[in-house]
Amino acid sequence: MENKTSIQEAIETQEVLVCSLKTKNASKEKIEEELAKLLELKAQLGGDDDKHSFVLKTPKGTRDYSPKQMVIREKVFNIIVSCFKRHGAETIDTPIFELKETLTGKYGEDSKLIYDLKDQGGELLSLRYDLTVPFARYLAMNKVSNIRRYHIAKVYRRDNPAMTRGRYREFYQCDFDIAGQYDPMIPDAECVKIVYEILSQLDLGDFRIKVNDRRILDGMFSVCGVPDEKFRSACSAVDKLDKVSWAEVRREMVTEKGLAPEMVDQIGEYVKLQGGQNLAERLLKDPKLSHSEQACAGLTDMKLLFTYLQLFRATDKVVFDLSLARGLDYYTGVIYEAVLIPSGPGSGGDETVGVGSVAGGGRYDGLVGMFDPKGKMVPCVGVSIGVERIFSIMEQRTEACAEKVRTTETQVLVASAQKNLLEERLKLVAHLWDAGVKAEVVHKANPKLLSQLQYCEDAGIPLVVIIGERELQDGAVTLRSVSSREEVEVSRAELVEEIKRRTVKALLLADA
Amino acid sequence: MENKTSIQEAIETQEVLVCSLKTKNASKEKIEEELAKLLELKAQLGGDDDKHSFVLKTPKGTRDYSPKQMVIREKVFNIIVSCFKRHGAETIDTPIFELKETLTGKYGEDSKLIYDLKDQGGELLSLRYDLTVPFARYLAMNKVSNIRRYHIAKVYRRDNPAMTRGRYREFYQCDFDIAGQYDPMIPDAECVKIVYEILSQLDLGDFRIKVNDRRILDGMFSVCGVPDEKFRSACSAVDKLDKVSWAEVRREMVTEKGLAPEMVDQIGEYVKLQGGQNLAERLLKDPKLSHSEQACAGLTDMKLLFTYLQLFRATDKVVFDLSLARGLDYYTGVIYEAVLIPSGPGSGGDETVGVGSVAGGGRYDGLVGMFDPKGKMVPCVGVSIGVERIFSIMEQRTEACAEKVRTTETQVLVASAQKNLLEERLKLVAHLWDAGVKAEVVHKANPKLLSQLQYCEDAGIPLVVIIGERELQDGAVTLRSVSSREEVEVSRAELVEEIKRRTVKALLLADA
């Protein structure tokens, strides 16, 4: 302790010296020299007392949700869950970690981003990377061959975070999947319809849902001369087209993946193409592509997808886009991805620029078979909503409009204007709780009335019950509206009903 | 591939050999020798094709939640969250992992149960062990000195699981905490009241909430002659009294903790005591205990707690129990724990035996200060509901009463009796979705009417809309009640309203 005190004194002396050198405009070198000594002294002190020297933060790429952010999160989840339930989904949950081997061989080049747990004896575990692989494991383990389920939970990726744009290492996914043997493209079309409904209801501005098919991509690679074993890596190169230019992707395919430039240029012609049902029809007659059985199967299904989406009144936002590839290994058929369209100049919003994809998914008919001991296949198609990016947009909006967000639902505060009424306040608030009223009381023996009213203003509590000696004698209370400041006397017997009557309208409005 | 085929052939030859040795009653040694060769060959093959050889399971001590279990989970969460909101709480969320150093030094002997993440470069991380330490970190980091928050999330402990009794390595906690400087025991009493309300509403049978105070325990240890540095370990020995006998705890204190037998016997006299406010009054006059300032402060507050709990009408389930200790290091004042009381013989239930504590908590005034750079204290008191044990009980009950649980909320299935009406079915179901009706359609081009009706029976869908050529011409549909089999014709224009009218009552009943 004496040692620490003497260092503390040395620091103070040194601080005075540095300060005086600065005011005296001493040479830069001299100041830096003395400053270095000061920093060293401070470091010595820190070393003795590391209890308070640690970093107070959340891990890289993660964040806390404050009460205000939770209000936004709940609102977004409610919209998404209502949609999933409207489409007949049930829900499941799985552990946050899986056996390491469960995740092995499912994610291609992205596997390096998986978080492993430390080997503390026992099984080797990894944090889940998405909700799709645990879902497939669940189906195989429980021999479920038929389900329509949603799952909202956190997943983990050791990626480079870009938190202002909603890219985190811990983030929520909201997944809806249909497993089972059905007629072609009906479940697939329902998944696209769900993305359409959710993005419309979230009211994030205009959006597009790009669709493609892994079989069309593979057929395209094949007719352009790409060898089979390079399909997956060609695919992940094309997948980057939403972030980088064709020139960049071309370079990667030629120099890194070792594809011949003329092959790559042919691919370049195809991946430029965008359209609707007509494009699928045209490509079915394409001199090269029509030679690929795979491509034709994909294109025929694409036509069918558009037919169903027309019946679902969802084609206005859907684009058949041959550059859409999606990185993950497990897709086998249709794939899709939704992006927000930044609104034009003057309409006040380039806030969504760079947010990128907000939903994605596709068909993965082989994944469950990878888990089943007998390799039994369960065809699956699903969609995942990228809510973190949506939260980011909504949070920016809420801040921009400076709207006051309530983070509690308290209907009434039990207050008093006089001293020594703590016991009466506690008795009354318990009576309200027992009657199902959301009520608070200030946890002080004798709080000032003004501070109790101020608390209501700050927290957005709409009503105050005020008790005093006179009210107690009369078996009544004063009920005050915080916003209008109007007061009425209400009998104890009628209090609960009166509070409910006065707050039900506000609650209904809040729910809407 | 050839190599694999030749191994396969060798295996088959060897299998025939082993088999024939067995039928010929060859010597045990000879059979074992050839069996070993067979197993080695199989192992070689397995190495080539390990895709299907892995274990299909969730990690030890974890489980999936099936749709039926999710229904129970949601029901329990709804009751708990309503109670927290009734008491004015807002909610926050924190990452599933924290910097390792954030958790260091907070859990005493239990620290060995913390899950660490593998060091993959970057920060050292651990999975959260409870929600209290992350909450304290959140308060210090955001300089919050005043909040009433709830947090429902999973926590992780590498403990020995006992899953049938609801003890898992990954489990939910439902925490409610009040942080801030208030008058003594008012927030503490509200926390106990919350436990009382939740356990009453969950309707799990009779329960008791044991209360004690760390200061009373420390005072007791002190007057019995336990040296200061052994308080915490004496505490964790006493904490085991709900699981093992006093004789066992006594042995641990004497032989493992090295306390003198006569000290331990004195402690034994105290920890036997149970009572209410009277016991606190009596102990304030106890010849030994009254010499401890700490004990007296605790006992005075205990009296106050009972006074407030009386106003809250909650004393009938609350017991002042000197054997209650709670394992965690960070408690500084009142502590409490709720246990279910197994119902008597003949009343049909020892299902709750062994379930143990279902809620616990206490005051921890020092924890936030451990995180604050300047050591600034924020007094806190809170409660944690142990929902996994509650889920276990509810799941057993649901199974026992064989009640049918719906796992979806679908109001209507769009069906047809004739072929070639897929497009009409898809158009109608989309119309219903867009109108906010929860609707499904079977994903087959031409499903049989009977199988569509059977699907409704199985899934508990109450209504079916049936379309046919005649109905299409008339601009109408047939609306059928699945349970009564009654059918009525409804015009397309009135369909949405009619479905909502017929299902709103069912939904209200389900919510109640």
Coordinates of C-alpha atoms in Angstrom, one line a residue, chain A:
Chain A
M1 CA 0.0 0.0 0.0
E2 CA 2.9 2.3 0.8
N3 CA 4.5 1.5 -2.5
K4 CA 1.2 2.3 -4.2
T5 CA 0.9 5.6 -2.4
S6 CA 4.4 6.6 -3.4
I7 CA 3.7 5.8 -7.1
Q8 CA 0.6 7.8 -6.8
E9 CA 2.6 10.8 -5.6
A10 CA 5.2 10.3 -8.3
I11 CA 2.4 10.3 -10.9
E12 CA 1.0 13.6 -9.5
T13 CA 4.5 15.2 -9.6
Q14 CA 5.0 14.0 -13.1
E15 CA 1.6 15.3 -14.2
V16 CA 2.4 18.7 -12.9
L17 CA 5.7 18.6 -14.8
V18 CA 4.1 17.6 -18.1
C19 CA 1.5 20.2 -17.7
S20 CA 3.9 23.0 -17.1
L21 CA 6.1 21.9 -20.0
K22 CA 3.1 22.2 -22.2
T23 CA 2.1 25.7 -21.0
K24 CA 5.8 26.7 -21.4
N25 CA 5.7 25.5 -25.0
A26 CA 8.7 23.2 -24.4
S27 CA 10.0 21.1 -27.3
K28 CA 7.9 18.3 -28.6
E29 CA 10.6 15.8 -27.8
K30 CA 10.9 16.9 -24.2
I31 CA 7.2 16.7 -23.6
E32 CA 7.0 13.3 -25.2
E33 CA 9.8 12.1 -23.1
E34 CA 8.2 13.2 -19.8
L35 CA 4.8 11.9 -21.0
A36 CA 6.3 8.5 -21.6
K37 CA 7.5 8.5 -18.0
L38 CA 4.1 9.4 -16.8
L39 CA 2.4 6.7 -18.7
E40 CA 4.8 4.1 -17.3
L41 CA 4.1 5.2 -13.8
K42 CA 0.4 4.9 -14.4
A43 CA 0.9 1.4 -15.9
Q44 CA 2.7 0.4 -12.7
L45 CA -0.2 1.5 -10.6
G46 CA -2.7 -0.3 -12.8
G47 CA -0.7 -3.6 -12.4
D48 CA -1.3 -3.5 -8.7
D49 CA -5.0 -3.2 -8.8
D50 CA -6.3 -5.2 -11.7
K51 CA -9.8 -5.5 -10.2
H52 CA -10.8 -2.3 -11.8
S53 CA -8.5 -2.3 -14.8
F54 CA -10.3 -4.9 -16.8
V55 CA -12.2 -4.1 -20.0
L56 CA -15.9 -3.4 -19.4
K57 CA -17.4 -4.6 -22.7
T58 CA -19.4 -7.3 -24.4
P59 CA -17.4 -9.7 -26.6
K60 CA -16.4 -8.5 -30.1
G61 CA -19.3 -8.6 -32.6
T62 CA -22.0 -8.8 -29.9
R63 CA -24.2 -6.3 -28.2
D64 CA -26.7 -5.9 -25.4
Y65 CA -30.3 -5.0 -26.1
S66 CA -31.5 -2.1 -24.1
P67 CA -35.2 -1.9 -23.0
K68 CA -35.9 0.4 -26.0
Q69 CA -34.2 -2.0 -28.4
M70 CA -36.2 -4.8 -26.9
V71 CA -39.4 -3.0 -27.6
I72 CA -38.4 -2.8 -31.3
R73 CA -37.3 -6.4 -31.3
E74 CA -40.6 -7.7 -29.8
K75 CA -42.5 -5.7 -32.4
V76 CA -40.5 -7.2 -35.3
F77 CA -40.8 -10.7 -33.8
N78 CA -44.6 -10.3 -33.4
I79 CA -45.0 -9.5 -37.0
I80 CA -42.9 -12.4 -38.1
V81 CA -44.4 -15.0 -35.7
S82 CA -48.0 -13.9 -36.7
C83 CA -47.1 -14.6 -40.3
F84 CA -45.5 -18.0 -39.5
K85 CA -48.6 -18.9 -37.5
R86 CA -50.9 -17.7 -40.3
H87 CA -49.2 -20.2 -42.5
G88 CA -49.9 -23.1 -40.0
A89 CA -46.4 -23.4 -38.4
E90 CA -45.6 -25.0 -35.1
T91 CA -42.3 -24.2 -33.3
I92 CA -39.4 -26.1 -31.9
D93 CA -36.2 -25.2 -30.1
T94 CA -32.8 -26.9 -30.1
P95 CA -29.6 -26.3 -27.9
I96 CA -27.3 -23.4 -28.6
F97 CA -24.5 -25.9 -29.2
E98 CA -24.3 -29.2 -31.1
L99 CA -21.8 -32.0 -31.3
K100 CA -19.0 -30.6 -33.4
E101 CA -19.4 -33.5 -35.9
T102 CA -23.0 -32.5 -36.5
L103 CA -21.9 -29.3 -38.1
T104 CA -18.9 -30.7 -40.0
G105 CA -19.2 -30.8 -43.7
K106 CA -22.3 -28.7 -44.0
Y107 CA -21.1 -25.2 -44.7
G108 CA -18.3 -25.4 -47.3
E109 CA -15.8 -22.6 -47.1
D110 CA -17.7 -20.9 -44.2
S111 CA -16.9 -23.7 -41.8
K112 CA -13.9 -21.7 -40.6
L113 CA -16.4 -19.3 -39.0
I114 CA -17.8 -21.9 -36.6
Y115 CA -17.2 -21.2 -32.8
D116 CA -15.9 -24.3 -31.0
L117 CA -16.2 -24.8 -27.3
K118 CA -13.0 -25.6 -25.3
D119 CA -12.4 -29.3 -24.7
Q120 CA -13.1 -29.5 -20.9
G121 CA -13.5 -33.3 -21.0
G122 CA -16.4 -35.0 -22.6
E123 CA -17.9 -34.2 -26.0
L124 CA -16.5 -31.8 -28.5
L125 CA -19.1 -29.0 -29.0
S126 CA -19.6 -26.1 -31.4
L127 CA -22.1 -23.2 -31.3
R128 CA -24.7 -23.5 -34.0
Y129 CA -24.0 -21.7 -37.2
D130 CA -27.6 -21.6 -38.4
L131 CA -30.9 -23.1 -37.5
T132 CA -31.2 -25.3 -40.6
V133 CA -28.6 -27.9 -39.7
P134 CA -30.0 -28.4 -36.2
F135 CA -33.5 -28.7 -37.8
A136 CA -32.3 -31.4 -40.1
R137 CA -30.6 -33.2 -37.2
Y138 CA -33.9 -32.9 -35.2
L139 CA -35.9 -34.4 -38.1
A140 CA -33.5 -37.4 -38.5
M141 CA -33.2 -38.0 -34.8
N142 CA -37.0 -38.0 -34.2
K143 CA -37.8 -39.6 -37.5
V144 CA -40.1 -36.7 -38.4
S145 CA -40.8 -36.7 -42.2
N146 CA -43.5 -34.1 -42.2
I147 CA -43.5 -30.8 -40.4
R148 CA -44.0 -27.1 -40.9
R149 CA -42.0 -25.4 -38.2
Y150 CA -40.6 -22.0 -37.2
H151 CA -37.6 -21.4 -35.0
I152 CA -36.5 -18.0 -33.7
A153 CA -33.1 -18.1 -32.0
K154 CA -29.6 -16.8 -32.0
V155 CA -26.8 -18.3 -34.2
Y156 CA -23.0 -17.7 -34.1
R157 CA -20.4 -16.8 -36.7
R158 CA -16.8 -15.7 -36.2
D159 CA -17.1 -13.3 -39.1
N160 CA -15.8 -9.8 -39.3
P161 CA -18.5 -7.8 -37.7
A162 CA -20.0 -4.5 -39.1
M163 CA -22.3 -3.6 -36.4
T164 CA -23.7 -0.4 -37.7
R165 CA -25.0 -2.3 -40.7
G166 CA -26.5 -5.0 -38.5
R167 CA -23.7 -7.6 -39.0
Y168 CA -22.9 -9.3 -35.7
R169 CA -21.2 -12.4 -34.5
E170 CA -24.2 -13.3 -32.4
F171 CA -27.4 -12.7 -34.2
Y172 CA -31.0 -13.8 -34.5
Q173 CA -32.4 -15.9 -37.3
C174 CA -36.2 -16.4 -37.8
D175 CA -36.6 -19.6 -39.8
F176 CA -39.6 -21.1 -41.4
D177 CA -39.3 -24.5 -43.1
I178 CA -41.6 -27.1 -44.7
A179 CA -40.3 -30.7 -44.6
G180 CA -42.1 -33.4 -46.5
Q181 CA -42.8 -35.0 -49.8
Y182 CA -45.1 -32.7 -51.7
D183 CA -45.9 -31.8 -55.3
P184 CA -43.2 -29.6 -57.0
M185 CA -42.9 -26.0 -56.1
I186 CA -46.0 -25.6 -53.9
P187 CA -44.1 -25.4 -50.6
D188 CA -41.4 -23.4 -52.3
A189 CA -43.9 -20.8 -53.5
E190 CA -45.4 -20.6 -50.0
C191 CA -42.0 -19.8 -48.6
V192 CA -41.5 -16.9 -51.1
K193 CA -45.0 -15.7 -50.3
I194 CA -44.1 -15.6 -46.6
V195 CA -41.0 -13.4 -47.3
Y196 CA -43.3 -11.2 -49.4
E197 CA -45.9 -10.9 -46.6
I198 CA -43.3 -10.2 -43.8
L199 CA -41.3 -7.6 -45.7
S200 CA -44.6 -5.8 -46.7
Q201 CA -45.8 -5.8 -43.2
L202 CA -42.6 -4.6 -41.6
D203 CA -42.9 -1.6 -43.9
L204 CA -39.2 -1.2 -44.6
G205 CA -39.7 0.3 -48.0
D206 CA -39.5 -1.3 -51.4
F207 CA -37.9 -4.7 -51.8
R208 CA -37.1 -7.4 -54.3
I209 CA -37.0 -11.2 -53.9
K210 CA -34.4 -12.7 -56.2
V211 CA -34.9 -16.3 -57.1
N212 CA -32.7 -18.9 -58.9
D213 CA -32.1 -22.6 -58.7
R214 CA -29.0 -24.5 -57.9
R215 CA -29.7 -26.9 -60.8
I216 CA -29.8 -23.9 -63.2
L217 CA -26.5 -22.7 -61.9
D218 CA -24.9 -26.2 -62.1
G219 CA -26.3 -26.7 -65.6
M220 CA -24.9 -23.3 -66.6
F221 CA -21.4 -24.2 -65.2
S222 CA -21.6 -27.5 -66.9
V223 CA -22.5 -26.1 -70.4
C224 CA -19.8 -23.5 -70.0
G225 CA -17.2 -26.3 -69.4
V226 CA -16.6 -25.9 -65.7
P227 CA -15.5 -29.4 -64.3
D228 CA -17.9 -30.9 -61.8
E229 CA -15.6 -30.7 -58.8
K230 CA -15.3 -26.9 -59.3
F231 CA -19.1 -26.2 -59.3
R232 CA -19.3 -25.4 -55.5
S233 CA -16.3 -23.0 -55.6
A234 CA -17.5 -21.4 -58.8
C235 CA -20.8 -21.0 -57.0
S236 CA -19.3 -19.2 -54.0
A237 CA -17.5 -16.9 -56.4
V238 CA -20.7 -15.9 -58.2
D239 CA -22.3 -15.5 -54.7
K240 CA -20.2 -12.4 -54.2
L241 CA -21.8 -10.6 -57.1
D242 CA -24.1 -8.6 -54.8
K243 CA -21.1 -7.2 -53.0
V244 CA -18.4 -6.8 -55.7
S245 CA -18.3 -6.2 -59.4
W246 CA -18.2 -8.8 -62.1
A247 CA -14.6 -7.8 -63.0
E248 CA -13.6 -8.8 -59.4
V249 CA -15.5 -12.1 -59.5
R250 CA -14.1 -12.8 -62.9
R251 CA -10.6 -12.3 -61.6
E252 CA -11.3 -14.6 -58.6
M253 CA -12.6 -17.4 -60.9
V254 CA -9.7 -17.1 -63.4
T255 CA -6.8 -16.7 -61.0
E256 CA -7.9 -18.3 -57.8
K257 CA -10.3 -21.0 -59.0
G258 CA -8.2 -21.7 -62.1
L259 CA -11.0 -21.5 -64.6
A260 CA -10.3 -20.7 -68.3
P261 CA -11.1 -17.1 -69.2
E262 CA -13.4 -18.0 -72.1
M263 CA -15.5 -20.3 -69.7
V264 CA -15.7 -17.5 -67.2
D265 CA -16.8 -15.0 -69.9
Q266 CA -19.6 -17.3 -71.0
I267 CA -20.7 -17.6 -67.4
G268 CA -20.5 -13.8 -67.3
E269 CA -23.1 -13.6 -70.1
Y270 CA -25.6 -15.8 -68.2
V271 CA -25.2 -14.2 -64.8
K272 CA -26.2 -10.8 -66.2
L273 CA -29.7 -12.1 -67.0
Q274 CA -32.7 -11.0 -65.0
G275 CA -36.4 -11.5 -65.6
G276 CA -39.5 -13.4 -64.9
Q277 CA -41.4 -16.4 -66.2
N278 CA -40.5 -15.3 -69.8
L279 CA -36.8 -15.5 -69.1
A280 CA -37.3 -19.1 -67.9
E281 CA -39.1 -19.9 -71.1
R282 CA -36.5 -18.3 -73.2
L283 CA -33.6 -20.2 -71.5
L284 CA -35.4 -23.5 -72.0
K285 CA -34.8 -22.8 -75.7
D286 CA -31.2 -21.5 -75.2
P287 CA -28.9 -23.4 -77.6
K288 CA -26.4 -24.3 -74.9
L289 CA -28.4 -24.4 -71.7
S290 CA -31.2 -26.6 -73.2
H291 CA -28.6 -29.4 -73.5
S292 CA -28.3 -29.6 -69.7
E293 CA -31.0 -31.9 -68.2
Q294 CA -30.4 -30.3 -64.8
A295 CA -30.8 -26.8 -66.1
C296 CA -34.0 -27.8 -67.9
A297 CA -35.4 -29.3 -64.7
G298 CA -34.6 -26.1 -62.8
L299 CA -36.1 -23.9 -65.5
T300 CA -39.3 -25.9 -65.7
D301 CA -39.7 -25.6 -61.9
M302 CA -38.9 -21.9 -62.2
K303 CA -41.9 -21.5 -64.6
L304 CA -44.1 -23.4 -62.1
L305 CA -42.9 -21.2 -59.3
F306 CA -43.9 -18.1 -61.1
T307 CA -47.3 -19.6 -61.9
Y308 CA -48.0 -20.2 -58.2
L309 CA -46.6 -16.9 -57.2
Q310 CA -49.1 -15.3 -59.6
L311 CA -51.9 -17.1 -57.8
F312 CA -50.4 -15.8 -54.5
R313 CA -50.3 -12.2 -56.0
A314 CA -46.6 -11.9 -55.2
T315 CA -44.9 -11.7 -58.6
D316 CA -44.5 -7.9 -58.6
K317 CA -41.5 -8.1 -56.2
V318 CA -40.0 -11.3 -57.5
V319 CA -37.1 -11.4 -60.0
F320 CA -35.5 -14.5 -61.6
D321 CA -31.8 -13.6 -61.3
L322 CA -29.1 -15.9 -62.6
S323 CA -26.4 -14.2 -60.5
L324 CA -28.0 -15.4 -57.3
A325 CA -25.9 -18.3 -55.9
R326 CA -26.0 -18.4 -52.0
G327 CA -22.9 -19.6 -50.3
L328 CA -24.1 -22.6 -48.4
D329 CA -23.3 -26.1 -49.6
Y330 CA -26.6 -27.8 -48.7
Y331 CA -29.0 -26.2 -51.3
T332 CA -30.2 -28.5 -54.0
G333 CA -33.0 -26.7 -55.8
V334 CA -34.7 -23.3 -55.7
I335 CA -32.8 -20.5 -53.8
Y336 CA -34.0 -17.0 -53.0
E337 CA -32.8 -13.9 -51.3
A338 CA -34.6 -10.6 -50.5
V339 CA -33.0 -7.2 -50.7
L340 CA -34.3 -3.8 -49.7
I341 CA -34.3 -1.2 -52.5
P342 CA -32.9 2.2 -51.3
S343 CA -35.6 4.8 -51.8
G344 CA -34.8 7.5 -54.4
P345 CA -33.2 11.0 -53.7
G346 CA -35.5 13.4 -52.0
S347 CA -37.6 10.8 -50.4
G348 CA -35.3 11.1 -47.3
G349 CA -33.8 7.7 -47.1
D350 CA -30.5 6.2 -48.0
E351 CA -30.5 4.7 -44.5
T352 CA -31.1 1.3 -46.0
V353 CA -28.0 1.5 -48.4
G354 CA -25.6 -1.3 -47.6
V355 CA -28.0 -3.2 -45.5
G356 CA -28.0 -5.9 -48.2
S357 CA -30.0 -9.1 -47.9
V358 CA -32.7 -9.3 -45.3
A359 CA -34.0 -12.8 -46.0
G360 CA -32.9 -15.9 -47.8
G361 CA -33.4 -19.5 -48.2
G362 CA -34.0 -22.4 -50.6
R363 CA -34.5 -26.1 -51.0
Y364 CA -32.2 -28.6 -49.4
D365 CA -33.4 -32.1 -50.1
G366 CA -30.2 -33.9 -49.1
L367 CA -29.5 -32.5 -45.7
V368 CA -31.7 -34.7 -43.5
G369 CA -30.4 -37.8 -45.3
M370 CA -26.8 -36.9 -44.2
F371 CA -28.0 -37.4 -40.6
D372 CA -30.3 -40.4 -41.0
P373 CA -28.6 -43.7 -40.2
K374 CA -30.1 -45.3 -43.3
G375 CA -29.7 -42.1 -45.4
K376 CA -33.4 -41.7 -45.6
M377 CA -34.2 -38.4 -47.4
V378 CA -36.7 -35.8 -46.3
P379 CA -37.2 -33.0 -48.8
C380 CA -37.1 -29.6 -47.2
V381 CA -37.5 -26.0 -48.2
G382 CA -37.2 -23.0 -46.0
V383 CA -36.6 -19.3 -45.4
S384 CA -34.6 -17.3 -42.9
I385 CA -35.4 -13.7 -42.0
G386 CA -32.3 -11.6 -41.2
V387 CA -33.8 -9.6 -38.4
E388 CA -30.6 -7.9 -37.1
R389 CA -30.5 -5.8 -40.2
I390 CA -34.2 -5.0 -39.8
F391 CA -33.6 -4.1 -36.2
S392 CA -30.9 -1.7 -37.3
I393 CA -33.2 0.1 -39.7
M394 CA -36.0 0.3 -37.2
E395 CA -33.7 1.6 -34.5
Q396 CA -32.4 4.3 -36.8
R397 CA -35.9 5.3 -37.7
T398 CA -37.1 5.4 -34.1
E399 CA -34.2 7.6 -33.2
A400 CA -34.7 9.9 -36.2
C401 CA -38.4 10.6 -35.5
A402 CA -37.7 11.1 -31.8
E403 CA -40.9 9.3 -30.9
K404 CA -41.1 8.4 -27.2
V405 CA -41.1 4.7 -26.7
R406 CA -42.6 3.2 -23.6
T407 CA -40.6 0.2 -22.2
T408 CA -43.1 -0.8 -19.5
E409 CA -46.8 -1.4 -19.5
T410 CA -47.6 0.0 -16.0
Q411 CA -51.1 1.4 -15.9
V412 CA -51.0 3.2 -12.5
L413 CA -48.7 4.4 -9.8
V414 CA -49.9 4.2 -6.2
A415 CA -48.8 7.5 -4.6
S416 CA -49.5 9.6 -1.6
A417 CA -49.2 13.3 -0.8
Q418 CA -48.6 12.9 2.9
K419 CA -46.1 11.2 5.1
N420 CA -46.4 7.9 6.9
L421 CA -48.7 6.3 4.4
L422 CA -46.2 3.6 3.2
E423 CA -48.2 0.8 4.6
E424 CA -51.4 2.0 3.0
R425 CA -49.6 2.4 -0.4
L426 CA -48.2 -1.1 -0.1
K427 CA -51.6 -2.6 0.8
L428 CA -53.3 -0.8 -2.1
V429 CA -50.7 -1.8 -4.7
A430 CA -50.9 -5.4 -3.6
H431 CA -54.7 -5.2 -4.0
L432 CA -54.2 -3.9 -7.6
W433 CA -51.7 -6.6 -8.5
D434 CA -54.0 -9.3 -7.2
A435 CA -56.8 -7.9 -9.4
G436 CA -54.5 -8.1 -12.4
V437 CA -53.7 -4.4 -12.7
K438 CA -50.2 -3.4 -13.7
A439 CA -49.2 -1.1 -10.9
E440 CA -46.1 0.4 -9.3
V441 CA -45.3 2.1 -6.0
V442 CA -42.2 4.2 -5.3
H443 CA -39.9 2.2 -3.0
K444 CA -39.4 5.0 -0.5
A445 CA -41.0 5.5 2.9
N446 CA -42.0 9.1 2.4
P447 CA -41.5 10.2 -1.2
K448 CA -42.5 13.7 -2.3
L449 CA -45.7 13.8 -4.4
L450 CA -43.9 15.9 -7.1
S451 CA -41.2 13.3 -7.5
Q452 CA -43.9 10.5 -7.8
L453 CA -45.7 12.5 -10.5
Q454 CA -42.4 13.2 -12.3
Y455 CA -41.7 9.5 -12.3
C456 CA -45.0 8.9 -14.1
E457 CA -44.1 11.5 -16.7
D458 CA -40.7 9.9 -17.3
A459 CA -42.0 6.3 -17.5
G460 CA -45.1 7.2 -19.5
I461 CA -47.5 5.8 -16.7
P462 CA -50.9 7.2 -17.6
L463 CA -52.6 7.2 -14.2
V464 CA -51.8 7.9 -10.5
V465 CA -53.9 6.8 -7.5
I466 CA -53.3 9.3 -4.7
I467 CA -54.2 8.4 -1.1
G468 CA -54.2 10.7 1.9
E469 CA -55.8 10.7 5.4
R470 CA -59.0 12.1 4.1
E471 CA -59.4 9.6 1.3
L472 CA -58.6 6.7 3.7
Q473 CA -61.4 7.9 6.0
D474 CA -63.9 8.1 3.1
G475 CA -62.9 4.7 1.7
A476 CA -62.0 6.5 -1.6
V477 CA -58.9 7.5 -3.6
T478 CA -58.1 10.3 -6.0
L479 CA -57.5 9.1 -9.5
R480 CA -55.4 11.5 -11.6
S481 CA -54.7 11.4 -15.3
V482 CA -51.0 12.2 -15.8
S483 CA -51.4 13.9 -19.2
S484 CA -54.5 16.0 -18.6
R485 CA -53.9 16.5 -14.8
E486 CA -57.6 16.0 -14.2
E487 CA -58.5 14.4 -10.9
V488 CA -61.6 12.5 -9.8
E489 CA -62.6 10.8 -6.6
V490 CA -63.2 7.1 -7.0
S491 CA -64.5 4.7 -4.3
R492 CA -62.2 1.8 -3.4
A493 CA -64.8 -0.7 -4.6
E494 CA -64.8 0.8 -8.1
L495 CA -61.1 1.5 -8.5
V496 CA -60.0 -1.6 -10.3
E497 CA -62.8 -1.3 -12.9
E498 CA -62.2 2.4 -13.4
I499 CA -58.4 1.9 -14.0
K500 CA -59.1 -0.9 -16.5
R501 CA -61.8 1.1 -18.2
R502 CA -59.4 4.1 -18.6
T503 CA -56.4 2.1 -19.8
V504 CA -57.9 -0.5 -22.1
K505 CA -58.2 1.9 -24.9
A506 CA -54.5 2.9 -24.6
L507 CA -53.5 -0.7 -24.6
L508 CA -55.6 -1.5 -27.7
L509 CA -54.0 1.4 -29.5
A510 CA -50.5 0.2 -28.4
D511 CA -51.2 -3.3 -29.7
A512 CA -52.4 -2.1 -33.1

